[in-house]
PDB file of C-alpha atoms in Angstrom:
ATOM      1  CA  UNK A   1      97.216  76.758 146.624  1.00  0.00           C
ATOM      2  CA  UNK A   2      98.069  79.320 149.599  1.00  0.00           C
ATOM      3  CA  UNK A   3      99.005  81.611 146.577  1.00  0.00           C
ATOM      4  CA  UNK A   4      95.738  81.538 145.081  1.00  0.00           C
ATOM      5  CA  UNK A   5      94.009  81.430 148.964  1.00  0.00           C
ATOM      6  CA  UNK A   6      96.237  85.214 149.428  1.00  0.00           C
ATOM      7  CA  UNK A   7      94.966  86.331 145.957  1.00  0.00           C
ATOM      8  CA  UNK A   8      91.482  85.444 146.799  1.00  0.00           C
ATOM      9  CA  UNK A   9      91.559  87.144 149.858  1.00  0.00           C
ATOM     10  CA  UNK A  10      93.080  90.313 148.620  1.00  0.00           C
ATOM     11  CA  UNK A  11      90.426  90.200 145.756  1.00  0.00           C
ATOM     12  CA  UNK A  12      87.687  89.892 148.976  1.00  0.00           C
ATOM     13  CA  UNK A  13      89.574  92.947 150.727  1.00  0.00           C
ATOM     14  CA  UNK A  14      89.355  95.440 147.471  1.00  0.00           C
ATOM     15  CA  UNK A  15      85.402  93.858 146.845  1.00  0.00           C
ATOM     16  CA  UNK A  16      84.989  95.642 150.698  1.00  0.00           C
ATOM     17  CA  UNK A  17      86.890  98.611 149.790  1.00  0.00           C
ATOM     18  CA  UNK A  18      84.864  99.329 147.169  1.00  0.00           C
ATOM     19  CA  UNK A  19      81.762  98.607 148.982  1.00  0.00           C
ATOM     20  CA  UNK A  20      82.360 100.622 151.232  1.00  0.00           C
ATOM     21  CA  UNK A  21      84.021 103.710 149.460  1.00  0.00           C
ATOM     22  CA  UNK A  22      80.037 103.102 147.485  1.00  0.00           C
ATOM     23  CA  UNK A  23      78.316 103.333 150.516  1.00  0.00           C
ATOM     24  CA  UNK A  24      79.964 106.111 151.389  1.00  0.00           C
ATOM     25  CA  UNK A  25      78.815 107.960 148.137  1.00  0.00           C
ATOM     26  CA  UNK A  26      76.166 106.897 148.973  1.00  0.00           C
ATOM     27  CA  UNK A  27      75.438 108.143 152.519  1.00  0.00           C
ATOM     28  CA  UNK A  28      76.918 111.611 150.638  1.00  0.00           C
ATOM     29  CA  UNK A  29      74.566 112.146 148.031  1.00  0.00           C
ATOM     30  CA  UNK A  30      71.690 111.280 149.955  1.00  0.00           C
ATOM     31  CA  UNK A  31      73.060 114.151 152.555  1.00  0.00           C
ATOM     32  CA  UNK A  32      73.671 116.399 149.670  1.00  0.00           C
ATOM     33  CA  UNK A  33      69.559 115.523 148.767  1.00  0.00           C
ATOM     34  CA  UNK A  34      68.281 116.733 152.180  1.00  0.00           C
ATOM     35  CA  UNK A  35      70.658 119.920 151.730  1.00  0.00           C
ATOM     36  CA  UNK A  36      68.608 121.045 148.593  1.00  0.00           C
ATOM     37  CA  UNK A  37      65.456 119.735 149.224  1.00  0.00           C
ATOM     38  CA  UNK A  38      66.261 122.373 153.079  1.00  0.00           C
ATOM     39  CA  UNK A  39      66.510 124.681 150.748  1.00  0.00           C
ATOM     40  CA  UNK A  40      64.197 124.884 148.131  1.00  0.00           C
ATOM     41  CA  UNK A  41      61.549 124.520 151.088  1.00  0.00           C
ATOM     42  CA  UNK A  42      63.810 127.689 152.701  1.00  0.00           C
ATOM     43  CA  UNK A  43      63.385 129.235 148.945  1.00  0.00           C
ATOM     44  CA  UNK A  44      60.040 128.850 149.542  1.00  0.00           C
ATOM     45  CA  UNK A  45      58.706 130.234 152.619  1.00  0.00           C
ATOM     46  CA  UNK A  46      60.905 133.412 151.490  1.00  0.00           C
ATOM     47  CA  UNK A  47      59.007 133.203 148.366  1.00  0.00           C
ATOM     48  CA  UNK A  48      55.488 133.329 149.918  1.00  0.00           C
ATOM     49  CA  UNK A  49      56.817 135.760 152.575  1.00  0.00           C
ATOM     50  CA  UNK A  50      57.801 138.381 149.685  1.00  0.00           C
ATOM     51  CA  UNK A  51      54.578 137.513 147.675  1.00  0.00           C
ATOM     52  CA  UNK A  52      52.566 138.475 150.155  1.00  0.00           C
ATOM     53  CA  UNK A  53      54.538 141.442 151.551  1.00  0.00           C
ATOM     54  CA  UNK A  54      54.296 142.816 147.644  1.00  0.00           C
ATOM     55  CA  UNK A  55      50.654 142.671 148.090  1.00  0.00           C
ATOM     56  CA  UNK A  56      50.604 145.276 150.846  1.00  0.00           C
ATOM     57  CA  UNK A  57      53.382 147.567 149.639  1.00  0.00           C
ATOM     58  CA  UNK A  58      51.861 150.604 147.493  1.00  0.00           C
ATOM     59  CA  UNK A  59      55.595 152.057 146.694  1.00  0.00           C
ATOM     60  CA  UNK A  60      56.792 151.262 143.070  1.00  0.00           C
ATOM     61  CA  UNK A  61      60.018 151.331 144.055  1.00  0.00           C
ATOM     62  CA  UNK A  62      59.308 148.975 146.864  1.00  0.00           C
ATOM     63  CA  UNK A  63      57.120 147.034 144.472  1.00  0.00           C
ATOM     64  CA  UNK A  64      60.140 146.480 141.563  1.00  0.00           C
ATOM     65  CA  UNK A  65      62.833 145.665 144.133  1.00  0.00           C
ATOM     66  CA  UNK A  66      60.617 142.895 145.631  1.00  0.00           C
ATOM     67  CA  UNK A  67      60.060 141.715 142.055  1.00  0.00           C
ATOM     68  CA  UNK A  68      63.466 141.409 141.724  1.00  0.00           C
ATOM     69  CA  UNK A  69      64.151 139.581 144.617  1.00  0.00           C
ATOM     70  CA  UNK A  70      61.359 137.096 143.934  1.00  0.00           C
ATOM     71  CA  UNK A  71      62.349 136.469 140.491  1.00  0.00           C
ATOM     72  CA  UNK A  72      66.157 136.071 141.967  1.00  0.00           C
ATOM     73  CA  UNK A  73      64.359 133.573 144.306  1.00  0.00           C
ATOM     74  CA  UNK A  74      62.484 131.667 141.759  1.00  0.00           C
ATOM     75  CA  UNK A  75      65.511 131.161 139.960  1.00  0.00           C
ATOM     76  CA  UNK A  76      67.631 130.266 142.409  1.00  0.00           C
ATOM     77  CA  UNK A  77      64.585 127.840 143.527  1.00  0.00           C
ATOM     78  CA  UNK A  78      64.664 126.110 140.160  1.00  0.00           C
ATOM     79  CA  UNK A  79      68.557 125.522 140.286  1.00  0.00           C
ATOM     80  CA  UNK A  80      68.025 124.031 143.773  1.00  0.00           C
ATOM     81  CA  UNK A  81      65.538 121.643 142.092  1.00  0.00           C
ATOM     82  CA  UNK A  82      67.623 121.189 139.148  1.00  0.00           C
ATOM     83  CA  UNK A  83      71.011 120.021 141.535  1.00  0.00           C
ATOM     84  CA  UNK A  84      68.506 118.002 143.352  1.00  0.00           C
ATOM     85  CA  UNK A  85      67.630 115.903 140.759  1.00  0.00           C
ATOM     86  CA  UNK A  86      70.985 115.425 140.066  1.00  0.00           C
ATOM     87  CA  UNK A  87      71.696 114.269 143.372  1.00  0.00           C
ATOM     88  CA  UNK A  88      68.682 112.127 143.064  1.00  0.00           C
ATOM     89  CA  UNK A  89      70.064 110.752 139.977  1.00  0.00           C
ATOM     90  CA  UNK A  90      74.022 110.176 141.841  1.00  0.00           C
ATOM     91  CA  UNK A  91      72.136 108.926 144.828  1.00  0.00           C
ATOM     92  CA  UNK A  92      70.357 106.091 142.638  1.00  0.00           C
ATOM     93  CA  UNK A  93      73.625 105.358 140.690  1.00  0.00           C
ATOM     94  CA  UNK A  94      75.565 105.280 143.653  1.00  0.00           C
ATOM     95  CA  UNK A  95      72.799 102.359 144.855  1.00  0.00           C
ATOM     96  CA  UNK A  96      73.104 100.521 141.590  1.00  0.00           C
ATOM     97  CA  UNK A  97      77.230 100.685 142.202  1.00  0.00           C
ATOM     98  CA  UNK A  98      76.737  99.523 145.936  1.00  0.00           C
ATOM     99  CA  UNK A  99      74.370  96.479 144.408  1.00  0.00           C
ATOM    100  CA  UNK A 100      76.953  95.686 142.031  1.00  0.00           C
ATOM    101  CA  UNK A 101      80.104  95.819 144.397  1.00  0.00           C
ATOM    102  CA  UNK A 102      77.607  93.404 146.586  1.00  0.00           C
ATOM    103  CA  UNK A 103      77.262  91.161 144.050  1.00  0.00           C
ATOM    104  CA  UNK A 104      80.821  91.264 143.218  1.00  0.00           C
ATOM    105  CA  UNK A 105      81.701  90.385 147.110  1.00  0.00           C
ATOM    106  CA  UNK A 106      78.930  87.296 146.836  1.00  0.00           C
ATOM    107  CA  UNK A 107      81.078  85.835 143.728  1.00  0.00           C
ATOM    108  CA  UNK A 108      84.392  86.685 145.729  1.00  0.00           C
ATOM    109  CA  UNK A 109      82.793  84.632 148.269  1.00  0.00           C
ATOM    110  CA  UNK A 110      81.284  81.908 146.111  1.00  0.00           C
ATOM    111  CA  UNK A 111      85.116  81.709 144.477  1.00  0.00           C
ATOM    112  CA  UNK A 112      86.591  81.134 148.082  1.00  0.00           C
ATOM    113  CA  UNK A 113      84.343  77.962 149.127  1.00  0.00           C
ATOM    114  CA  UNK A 114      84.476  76.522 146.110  1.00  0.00           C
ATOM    115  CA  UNK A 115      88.499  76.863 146.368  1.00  0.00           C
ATOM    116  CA  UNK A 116      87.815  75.796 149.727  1.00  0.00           C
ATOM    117  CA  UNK A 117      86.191  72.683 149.077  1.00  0.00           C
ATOM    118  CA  UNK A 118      88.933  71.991 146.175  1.00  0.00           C
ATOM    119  CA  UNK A 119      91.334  71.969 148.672  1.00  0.00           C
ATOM    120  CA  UNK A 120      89.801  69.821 151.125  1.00  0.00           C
ATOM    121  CA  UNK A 121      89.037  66.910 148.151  1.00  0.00           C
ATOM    122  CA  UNK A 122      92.957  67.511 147.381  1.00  0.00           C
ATOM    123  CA  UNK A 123      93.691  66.697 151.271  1.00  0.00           C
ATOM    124  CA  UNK A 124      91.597  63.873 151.393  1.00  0.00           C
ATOM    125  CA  UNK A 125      92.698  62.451 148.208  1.00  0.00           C
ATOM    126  CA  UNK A 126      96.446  63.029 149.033  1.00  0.00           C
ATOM    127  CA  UNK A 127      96.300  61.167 152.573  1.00  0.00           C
ATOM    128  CA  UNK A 128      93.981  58.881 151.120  1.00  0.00           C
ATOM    129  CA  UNK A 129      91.189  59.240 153.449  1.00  0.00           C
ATOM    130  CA  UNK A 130      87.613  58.832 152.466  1.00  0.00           C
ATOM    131  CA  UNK A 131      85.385  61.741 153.543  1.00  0.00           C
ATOM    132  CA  UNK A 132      83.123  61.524 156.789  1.00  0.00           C
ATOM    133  CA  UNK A 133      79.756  61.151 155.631  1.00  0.00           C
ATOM    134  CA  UNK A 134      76.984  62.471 157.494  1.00  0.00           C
ATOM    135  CA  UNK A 135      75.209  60.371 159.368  1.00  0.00           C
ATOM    136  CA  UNK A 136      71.041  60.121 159.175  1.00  0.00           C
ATOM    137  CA  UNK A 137      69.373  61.553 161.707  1.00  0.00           C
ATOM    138  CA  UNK A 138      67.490  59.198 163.741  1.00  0.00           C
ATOM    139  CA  UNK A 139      63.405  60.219 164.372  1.00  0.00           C
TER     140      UNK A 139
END
């Protein structure tokens, strides 16, 4: 019995670890979402900034080398979006791990008071006792 109480208990302490190395992912990926959504909005605002500075510039030289930079900038806007819905998609698989590891930790804990209770019924029926009842509330 204090065997399997120690196993249980270890099995509870590696539920936590891993709920809490999940949350952890977690907490990361969602960071690692607001990085690249910062930015593509920074992407952005350069974007428009060179779109409309293209608009007053009369130079063709001027005119290719802010083409360049914009198309640069558009791509490097789409890869932004592109690792951000990859984070979006870690960030929802972390969740689903974190749910599972919780649900994982709810059995662990199920497992204990049912041991619990096995133990107690062995107690009572090795000293022979018969268990309290509880008694009715009086209105």
């Amino acid at each position: 019995m204090k065997r399997r109480a120690e196993l249980l208990a270890l099995l509870a302490r590696r539920e936590q670890v891993r709920l809490s190395h999940a949350a952890l992912r977690l907490r990361a990926a969602e960071q690692a979402e607001q990085e690249a959504a910062e930015r593509i909005a920074h992407v952005e605002r350069l974007l428009g900034e060179k779109r409309s500075a293209i608009g007053d510039t009369t130079c063709p030289a001027q005119l290719r080398a802010l083409l360049i930079f914009g198309t640069a900038l558009v791509a490097h806007e789409t890869d932004c979006r592109i690792r951000g819905q990859s984070l979006a998609a870690a960030t929802q698989a972390a969740q689903l791990d974190l749910g599972s590891a919780d649900a994982r930790s709810r059995i662990v804990d199920d497992r204990r008071a049912t041991t619990a209770r096995q133990v107690r019924a062995e107690i009572d029926e090795s000293t022979h006792l018969v268990p309290s009842r509880p008694t009715a509330r009086r209105v």
